[in-house]
XYZ file of N, CA and C in Angstrom:
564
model
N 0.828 -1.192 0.000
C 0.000 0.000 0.000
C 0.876 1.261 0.000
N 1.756 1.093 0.975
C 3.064 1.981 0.741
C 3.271 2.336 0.089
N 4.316 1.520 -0.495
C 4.849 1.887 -1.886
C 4.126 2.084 -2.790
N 2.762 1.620 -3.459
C 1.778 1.823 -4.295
C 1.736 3.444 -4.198
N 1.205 4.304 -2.905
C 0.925 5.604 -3.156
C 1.818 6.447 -2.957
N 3.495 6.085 -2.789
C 4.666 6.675 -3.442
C 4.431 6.647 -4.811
N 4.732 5.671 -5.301
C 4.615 5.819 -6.758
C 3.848 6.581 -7.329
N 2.723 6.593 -6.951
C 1.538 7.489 -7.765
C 2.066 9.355 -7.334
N 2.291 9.190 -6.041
C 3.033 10.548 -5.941
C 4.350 10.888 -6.576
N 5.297 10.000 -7.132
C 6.188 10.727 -8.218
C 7.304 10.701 -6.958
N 8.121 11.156 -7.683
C 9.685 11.611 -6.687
C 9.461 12.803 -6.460
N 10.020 13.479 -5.147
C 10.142 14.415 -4.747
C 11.093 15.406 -5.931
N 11.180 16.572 -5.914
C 11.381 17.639 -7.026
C 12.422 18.219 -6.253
N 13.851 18.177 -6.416
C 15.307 18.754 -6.012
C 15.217 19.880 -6.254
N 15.279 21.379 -5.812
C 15.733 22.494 -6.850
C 16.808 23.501 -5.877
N 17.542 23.057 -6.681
C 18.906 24.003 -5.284
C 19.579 25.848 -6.105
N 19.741 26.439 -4.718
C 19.575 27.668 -5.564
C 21.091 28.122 -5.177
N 21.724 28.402 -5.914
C 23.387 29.127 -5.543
C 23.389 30.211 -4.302
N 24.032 29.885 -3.587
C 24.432 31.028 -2.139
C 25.907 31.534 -3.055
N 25.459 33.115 -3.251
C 27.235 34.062 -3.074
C 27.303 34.840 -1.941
N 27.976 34.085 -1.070
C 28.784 34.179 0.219
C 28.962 35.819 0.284
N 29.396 36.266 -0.655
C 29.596 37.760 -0.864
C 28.902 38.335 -0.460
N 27.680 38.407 -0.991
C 26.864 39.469 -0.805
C 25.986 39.239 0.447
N 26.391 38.939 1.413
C 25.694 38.984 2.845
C 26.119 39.836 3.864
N 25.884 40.015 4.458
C 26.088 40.810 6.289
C 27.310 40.232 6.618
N 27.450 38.800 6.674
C 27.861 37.836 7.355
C 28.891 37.366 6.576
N 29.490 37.928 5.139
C 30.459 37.163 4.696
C 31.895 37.849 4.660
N 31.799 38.864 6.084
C 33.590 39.033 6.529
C 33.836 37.994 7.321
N 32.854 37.662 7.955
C 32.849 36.831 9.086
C 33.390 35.559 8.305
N 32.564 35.093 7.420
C 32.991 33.770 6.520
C 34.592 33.762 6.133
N 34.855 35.159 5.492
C 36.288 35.320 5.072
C 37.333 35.257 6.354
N 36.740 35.681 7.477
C 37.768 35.738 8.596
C 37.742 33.991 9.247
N 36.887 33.563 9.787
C 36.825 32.236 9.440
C 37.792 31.085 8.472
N 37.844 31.177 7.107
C 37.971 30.805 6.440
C 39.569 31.203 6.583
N 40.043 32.186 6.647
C 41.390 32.878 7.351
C 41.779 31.528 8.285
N 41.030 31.744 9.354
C 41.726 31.443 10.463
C 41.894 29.975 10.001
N 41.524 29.021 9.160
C 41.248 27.713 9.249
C 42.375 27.325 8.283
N 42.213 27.890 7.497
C 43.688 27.774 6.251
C 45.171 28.239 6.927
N 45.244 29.653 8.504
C 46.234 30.090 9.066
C 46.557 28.483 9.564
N 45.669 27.684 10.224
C 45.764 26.575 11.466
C 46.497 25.412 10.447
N 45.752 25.579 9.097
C 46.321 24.344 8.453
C 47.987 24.441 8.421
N 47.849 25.273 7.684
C 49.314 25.849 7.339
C 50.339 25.674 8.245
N 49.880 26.605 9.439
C 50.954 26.591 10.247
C 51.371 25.086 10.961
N 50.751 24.552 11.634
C 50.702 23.521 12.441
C 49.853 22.433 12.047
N 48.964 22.442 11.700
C 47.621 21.529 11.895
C 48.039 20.337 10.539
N 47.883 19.249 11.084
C 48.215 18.370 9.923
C 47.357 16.863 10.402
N 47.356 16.035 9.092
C 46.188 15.246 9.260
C 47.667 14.120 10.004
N 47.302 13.183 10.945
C 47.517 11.982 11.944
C 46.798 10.954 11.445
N 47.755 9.856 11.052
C 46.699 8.716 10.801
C 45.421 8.684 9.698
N 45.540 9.882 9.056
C 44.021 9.984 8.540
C 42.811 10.376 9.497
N 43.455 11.293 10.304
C 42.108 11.523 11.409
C 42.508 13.059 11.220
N 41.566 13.816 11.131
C 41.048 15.155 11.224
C 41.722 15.823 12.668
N 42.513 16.565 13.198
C 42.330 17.128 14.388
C 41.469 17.991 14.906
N 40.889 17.733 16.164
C 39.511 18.167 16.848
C 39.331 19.934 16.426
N 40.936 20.722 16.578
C 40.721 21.952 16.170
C 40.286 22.042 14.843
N 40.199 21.493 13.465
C 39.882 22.117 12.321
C 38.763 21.168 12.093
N 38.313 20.101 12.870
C 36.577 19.784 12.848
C 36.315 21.053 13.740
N 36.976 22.031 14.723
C 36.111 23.021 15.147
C 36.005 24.173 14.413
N 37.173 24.139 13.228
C 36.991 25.513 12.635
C 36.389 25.322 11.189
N 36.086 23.934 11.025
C 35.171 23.581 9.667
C 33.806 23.808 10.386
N 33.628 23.831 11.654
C 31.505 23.505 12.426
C 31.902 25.372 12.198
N 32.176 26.533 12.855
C 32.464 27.506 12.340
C 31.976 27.905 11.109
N 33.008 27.560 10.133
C 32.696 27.904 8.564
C 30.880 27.453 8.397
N 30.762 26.227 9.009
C 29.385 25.972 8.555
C 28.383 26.491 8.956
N 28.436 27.082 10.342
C 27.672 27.729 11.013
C 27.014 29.073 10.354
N 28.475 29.815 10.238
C 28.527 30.604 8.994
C 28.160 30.783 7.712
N 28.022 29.937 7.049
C 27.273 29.382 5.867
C 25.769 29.136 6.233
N 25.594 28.800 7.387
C 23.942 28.347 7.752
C 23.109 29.279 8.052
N 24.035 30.667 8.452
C 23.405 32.159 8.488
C 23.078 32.762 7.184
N 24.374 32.504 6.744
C 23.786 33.219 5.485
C 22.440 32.428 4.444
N 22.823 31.260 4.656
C 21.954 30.468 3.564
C 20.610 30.363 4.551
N 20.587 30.872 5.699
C 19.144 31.246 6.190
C 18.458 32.346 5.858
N 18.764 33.283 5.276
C 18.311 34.653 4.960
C 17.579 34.278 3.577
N 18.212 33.367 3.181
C 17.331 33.108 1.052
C 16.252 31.865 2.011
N 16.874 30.890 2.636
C 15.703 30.101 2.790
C 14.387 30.577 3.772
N 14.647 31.550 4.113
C 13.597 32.574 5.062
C 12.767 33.346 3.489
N 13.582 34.353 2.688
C 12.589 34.474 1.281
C 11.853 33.582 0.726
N 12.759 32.636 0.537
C 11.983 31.099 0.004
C 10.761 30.871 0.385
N 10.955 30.650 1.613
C 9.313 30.456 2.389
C 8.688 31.592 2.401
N 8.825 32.794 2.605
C 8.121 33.868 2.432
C 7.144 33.942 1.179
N 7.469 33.540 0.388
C 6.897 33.803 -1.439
C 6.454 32.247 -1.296
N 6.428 31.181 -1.010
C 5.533 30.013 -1.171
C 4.687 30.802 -0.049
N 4.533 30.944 1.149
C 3.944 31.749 1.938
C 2.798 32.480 1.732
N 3.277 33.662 0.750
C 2.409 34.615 0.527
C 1.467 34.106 -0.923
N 2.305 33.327 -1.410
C 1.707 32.791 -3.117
C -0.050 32.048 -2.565
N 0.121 31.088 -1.354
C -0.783 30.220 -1.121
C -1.029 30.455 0.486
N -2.569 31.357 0.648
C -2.813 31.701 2.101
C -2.628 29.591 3.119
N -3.458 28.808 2.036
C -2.812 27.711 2.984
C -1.677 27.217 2.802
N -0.731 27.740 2.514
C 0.577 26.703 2.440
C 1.161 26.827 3.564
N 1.418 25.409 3.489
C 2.813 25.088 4.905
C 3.622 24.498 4.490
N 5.122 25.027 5.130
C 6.238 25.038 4.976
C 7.091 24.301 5.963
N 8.048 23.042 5.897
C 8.790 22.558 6.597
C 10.198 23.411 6.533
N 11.005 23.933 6.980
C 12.394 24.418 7.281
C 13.688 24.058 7.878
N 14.445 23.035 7.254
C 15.460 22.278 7.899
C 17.047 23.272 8.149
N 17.328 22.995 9.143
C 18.184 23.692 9.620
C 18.910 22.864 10.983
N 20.273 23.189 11.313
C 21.131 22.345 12.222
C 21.073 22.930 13.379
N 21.761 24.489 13.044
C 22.458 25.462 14.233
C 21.294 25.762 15.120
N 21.241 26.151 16.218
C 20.362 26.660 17.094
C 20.473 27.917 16.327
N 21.330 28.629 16.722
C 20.927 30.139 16.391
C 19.979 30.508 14.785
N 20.619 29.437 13.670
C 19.514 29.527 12.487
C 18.763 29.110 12.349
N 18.451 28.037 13.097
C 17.103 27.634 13.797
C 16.015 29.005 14.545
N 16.431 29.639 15.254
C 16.200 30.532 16.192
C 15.857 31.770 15.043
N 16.607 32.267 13.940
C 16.692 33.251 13.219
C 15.723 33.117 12.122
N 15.317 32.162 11.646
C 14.158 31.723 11.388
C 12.780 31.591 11.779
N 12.681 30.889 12.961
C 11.728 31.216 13.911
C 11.002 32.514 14.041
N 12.245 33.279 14.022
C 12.001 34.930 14.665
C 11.532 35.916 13.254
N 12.224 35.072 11.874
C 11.695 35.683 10.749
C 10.472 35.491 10.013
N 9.931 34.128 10.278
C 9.159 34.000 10.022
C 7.638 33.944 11.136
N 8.078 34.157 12.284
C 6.822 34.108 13.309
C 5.756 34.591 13.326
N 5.375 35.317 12.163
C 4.196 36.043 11.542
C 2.982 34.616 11.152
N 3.980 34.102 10.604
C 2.852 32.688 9.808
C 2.518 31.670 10.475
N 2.713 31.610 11.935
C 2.730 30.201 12.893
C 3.783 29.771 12.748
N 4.289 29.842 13.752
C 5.968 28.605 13.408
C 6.072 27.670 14.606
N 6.051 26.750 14.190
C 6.788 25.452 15.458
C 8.122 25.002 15.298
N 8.846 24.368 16.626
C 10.018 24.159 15.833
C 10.620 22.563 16.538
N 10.963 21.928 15.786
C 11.077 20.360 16.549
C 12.676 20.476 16.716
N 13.391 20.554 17.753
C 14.953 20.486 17.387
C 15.475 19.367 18.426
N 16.306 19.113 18.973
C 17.172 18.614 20.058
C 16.783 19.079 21.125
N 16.466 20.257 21.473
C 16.042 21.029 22.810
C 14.700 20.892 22.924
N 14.089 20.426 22.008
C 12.138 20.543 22.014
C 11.661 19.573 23.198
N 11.035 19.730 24.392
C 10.619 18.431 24.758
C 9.389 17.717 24.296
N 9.142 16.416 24.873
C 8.223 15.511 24.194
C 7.052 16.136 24.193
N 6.528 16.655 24.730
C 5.022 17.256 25.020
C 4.855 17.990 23.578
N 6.108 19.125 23.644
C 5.891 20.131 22.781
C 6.176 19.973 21.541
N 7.070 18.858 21.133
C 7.043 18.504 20.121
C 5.757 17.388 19.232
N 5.228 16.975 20.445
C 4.102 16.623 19.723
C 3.072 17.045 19.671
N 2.927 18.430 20.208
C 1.770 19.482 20.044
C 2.066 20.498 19.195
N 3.313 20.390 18.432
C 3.888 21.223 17.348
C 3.452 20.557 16.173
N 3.865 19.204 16.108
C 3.963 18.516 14.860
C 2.294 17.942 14.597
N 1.322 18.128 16.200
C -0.189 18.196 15.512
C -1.016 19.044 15.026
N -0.161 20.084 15.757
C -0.938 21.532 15.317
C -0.426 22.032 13.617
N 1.081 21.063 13.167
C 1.346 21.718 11.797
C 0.600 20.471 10.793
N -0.233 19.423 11.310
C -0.721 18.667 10.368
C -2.323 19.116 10.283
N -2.279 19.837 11.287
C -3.781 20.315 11.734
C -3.964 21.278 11.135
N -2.691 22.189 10.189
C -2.860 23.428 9.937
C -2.934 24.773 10.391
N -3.114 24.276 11.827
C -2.217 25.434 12.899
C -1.483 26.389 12.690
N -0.565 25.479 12.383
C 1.330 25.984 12.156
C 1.416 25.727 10.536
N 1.782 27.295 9.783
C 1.933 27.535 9.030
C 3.580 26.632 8.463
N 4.456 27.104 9.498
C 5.545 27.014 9.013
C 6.493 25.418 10.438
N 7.022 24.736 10.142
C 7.553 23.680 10.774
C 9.492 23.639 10.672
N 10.116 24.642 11.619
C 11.434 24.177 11.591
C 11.937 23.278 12.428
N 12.748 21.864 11.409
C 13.172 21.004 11.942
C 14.634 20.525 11.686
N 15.229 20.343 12.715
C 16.640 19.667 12.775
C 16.461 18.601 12.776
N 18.091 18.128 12.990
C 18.103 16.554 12.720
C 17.135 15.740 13.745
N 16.845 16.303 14.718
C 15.774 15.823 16.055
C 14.395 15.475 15.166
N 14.495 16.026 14.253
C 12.884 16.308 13.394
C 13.003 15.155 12.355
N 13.973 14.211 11.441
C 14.045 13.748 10.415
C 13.521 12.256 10.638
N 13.376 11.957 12.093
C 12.798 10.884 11.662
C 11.786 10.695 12.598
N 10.940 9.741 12.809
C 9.518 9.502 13.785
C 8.650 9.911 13.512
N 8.172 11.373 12.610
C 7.544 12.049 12.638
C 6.874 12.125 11.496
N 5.809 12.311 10.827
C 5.105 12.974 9.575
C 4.517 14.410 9.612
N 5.244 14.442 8.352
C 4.740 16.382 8.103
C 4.100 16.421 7.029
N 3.170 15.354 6.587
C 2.742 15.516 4.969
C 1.753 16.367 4.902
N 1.322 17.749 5.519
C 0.813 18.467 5.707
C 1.220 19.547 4.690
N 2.672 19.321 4.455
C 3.149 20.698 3.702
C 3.737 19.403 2.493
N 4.121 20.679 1.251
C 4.317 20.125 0.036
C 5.738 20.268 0.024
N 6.289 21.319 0.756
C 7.891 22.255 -0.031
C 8.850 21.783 1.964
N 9.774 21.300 1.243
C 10.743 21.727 2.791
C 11.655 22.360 1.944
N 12.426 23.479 2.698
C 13.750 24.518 2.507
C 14.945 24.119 3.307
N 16.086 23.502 2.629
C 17.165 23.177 3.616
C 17.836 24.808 3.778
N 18.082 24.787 4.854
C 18.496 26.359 5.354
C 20.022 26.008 5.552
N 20.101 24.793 5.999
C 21.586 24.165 6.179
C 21.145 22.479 5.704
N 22.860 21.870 4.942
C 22.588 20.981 4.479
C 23.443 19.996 5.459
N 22.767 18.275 5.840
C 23.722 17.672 6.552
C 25.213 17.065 5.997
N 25.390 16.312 6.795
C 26.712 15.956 6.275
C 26.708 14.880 5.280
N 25.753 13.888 5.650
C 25.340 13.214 4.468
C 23.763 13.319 3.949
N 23.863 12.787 2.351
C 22.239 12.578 1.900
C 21.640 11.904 2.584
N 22.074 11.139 3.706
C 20.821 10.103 4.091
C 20.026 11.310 5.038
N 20.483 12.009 5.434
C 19.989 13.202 6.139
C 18.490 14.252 5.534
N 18.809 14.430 4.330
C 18.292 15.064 3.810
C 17.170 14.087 2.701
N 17.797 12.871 2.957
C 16.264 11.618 2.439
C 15.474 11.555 3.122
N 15.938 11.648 4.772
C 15.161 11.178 5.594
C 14.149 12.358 5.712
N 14.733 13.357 5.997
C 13.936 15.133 6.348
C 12.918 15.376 4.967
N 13.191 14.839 4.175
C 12.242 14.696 2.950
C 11.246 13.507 2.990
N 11.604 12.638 3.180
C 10.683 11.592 3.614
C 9.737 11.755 4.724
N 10.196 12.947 5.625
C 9.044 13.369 6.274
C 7.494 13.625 5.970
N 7.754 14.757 4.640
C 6.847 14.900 4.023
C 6.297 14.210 2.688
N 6.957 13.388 2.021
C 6.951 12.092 1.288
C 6.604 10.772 1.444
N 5.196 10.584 1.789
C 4.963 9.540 2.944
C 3.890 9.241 2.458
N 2.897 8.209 3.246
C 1.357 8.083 3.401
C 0.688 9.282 3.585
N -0.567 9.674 2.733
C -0.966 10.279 3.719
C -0.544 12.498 2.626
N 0.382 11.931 1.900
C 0.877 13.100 1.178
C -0.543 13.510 -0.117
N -0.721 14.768 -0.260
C -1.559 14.799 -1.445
C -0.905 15.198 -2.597
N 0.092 15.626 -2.459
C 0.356 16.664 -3.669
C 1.990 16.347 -4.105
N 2.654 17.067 -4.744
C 4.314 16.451 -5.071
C 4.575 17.251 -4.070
N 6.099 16.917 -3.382
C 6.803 17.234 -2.715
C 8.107 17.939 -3.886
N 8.426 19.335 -2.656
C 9.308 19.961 -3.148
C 10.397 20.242 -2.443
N 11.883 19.956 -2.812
C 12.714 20.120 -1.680
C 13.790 21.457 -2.230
């Protein structure tokens, strides 16, 4: 039965949009960053064994963090214009960082927003994720806390605001809304 009304729903629809780092608030910060991580390589920092040292996995989470600000500001438009296009549309919003988690929240809190993350507790996360199938909650930001257990086939479009480290990440956060229960194509 599953799989039967996947199929009839089609594959989900990829459409990825170019971030230039440049033109943000936030991209001295990226360049100074990006500084400091190439200074660390250079000087000292060298790979052991084939293992990464803990400092430049801390100054690559940095760079990304950084990247997750900026690439929150287009995926905040993004949803804005599916938003305004369709008084019922709802919107899923994937994102890692707390703070672009948080910056989101705060940009979009006009339209209903819930947000399922690591910090959500059980109560509230499941009075988030009924109120956004219920139509409540316009808009649904979810971290990796959000990608699996849960159904969001309430909304058609999720916006990665930040991308994980692997695709199975971003199958799963799509498969949220790609499920039983979906009416329409999914858009990621």
């Amino acid at each position: 039965l599953k799989s039967e009304h996947l199929k009839e729903l089609g594959q989900p629809t990829r459409t990825f949009y170019p971030m230039h780092l440049n033109s943000s608030k936030l991209s001295s910060d990226y360049r100074l960053a990006l500084h400091d991580l190439y200074t660390y390589l250079r000087v000292g920092g060298r790979f052991i064994k084939g293992q990464i040292p803990a400092q430049a996995l801390r100054q690559l989470g940095v760079l990304r963090r950084i990247v997750g600000r900026i690439k929150a500001e287009r995926a905040i438009e993004i949803a804005q214009d599916i938003l305004e296009a369709d008084d019922t549309a709802q919107v899923v919003v994937y994102a890692i960082h707390k703070d672009v988690v948080k910056s989101i929240r705060q940009a979009l809190g006009s339209y209903s927003v819930g947000v399922i993350d690591g910090s959500t507790p059980n109560l509230e996360r499941h009075t988030n994720k009924t109120m956004f199938q219920d139509g409540l909650l316009r808009v649904m930001v979810i971290s990796e806390a959000g990608e699996e257990g849960i159904n969001l086939f309430a909304a058609q479009n999720i916006i990665f605001a930040e991308r994980g480290w692997t695709p199975k990440s971003e199958d799963q956060a799509i498969g949220r809304l790609h499920r039983l229960g979906q009416a329409g194509l999914v858009t990621a």
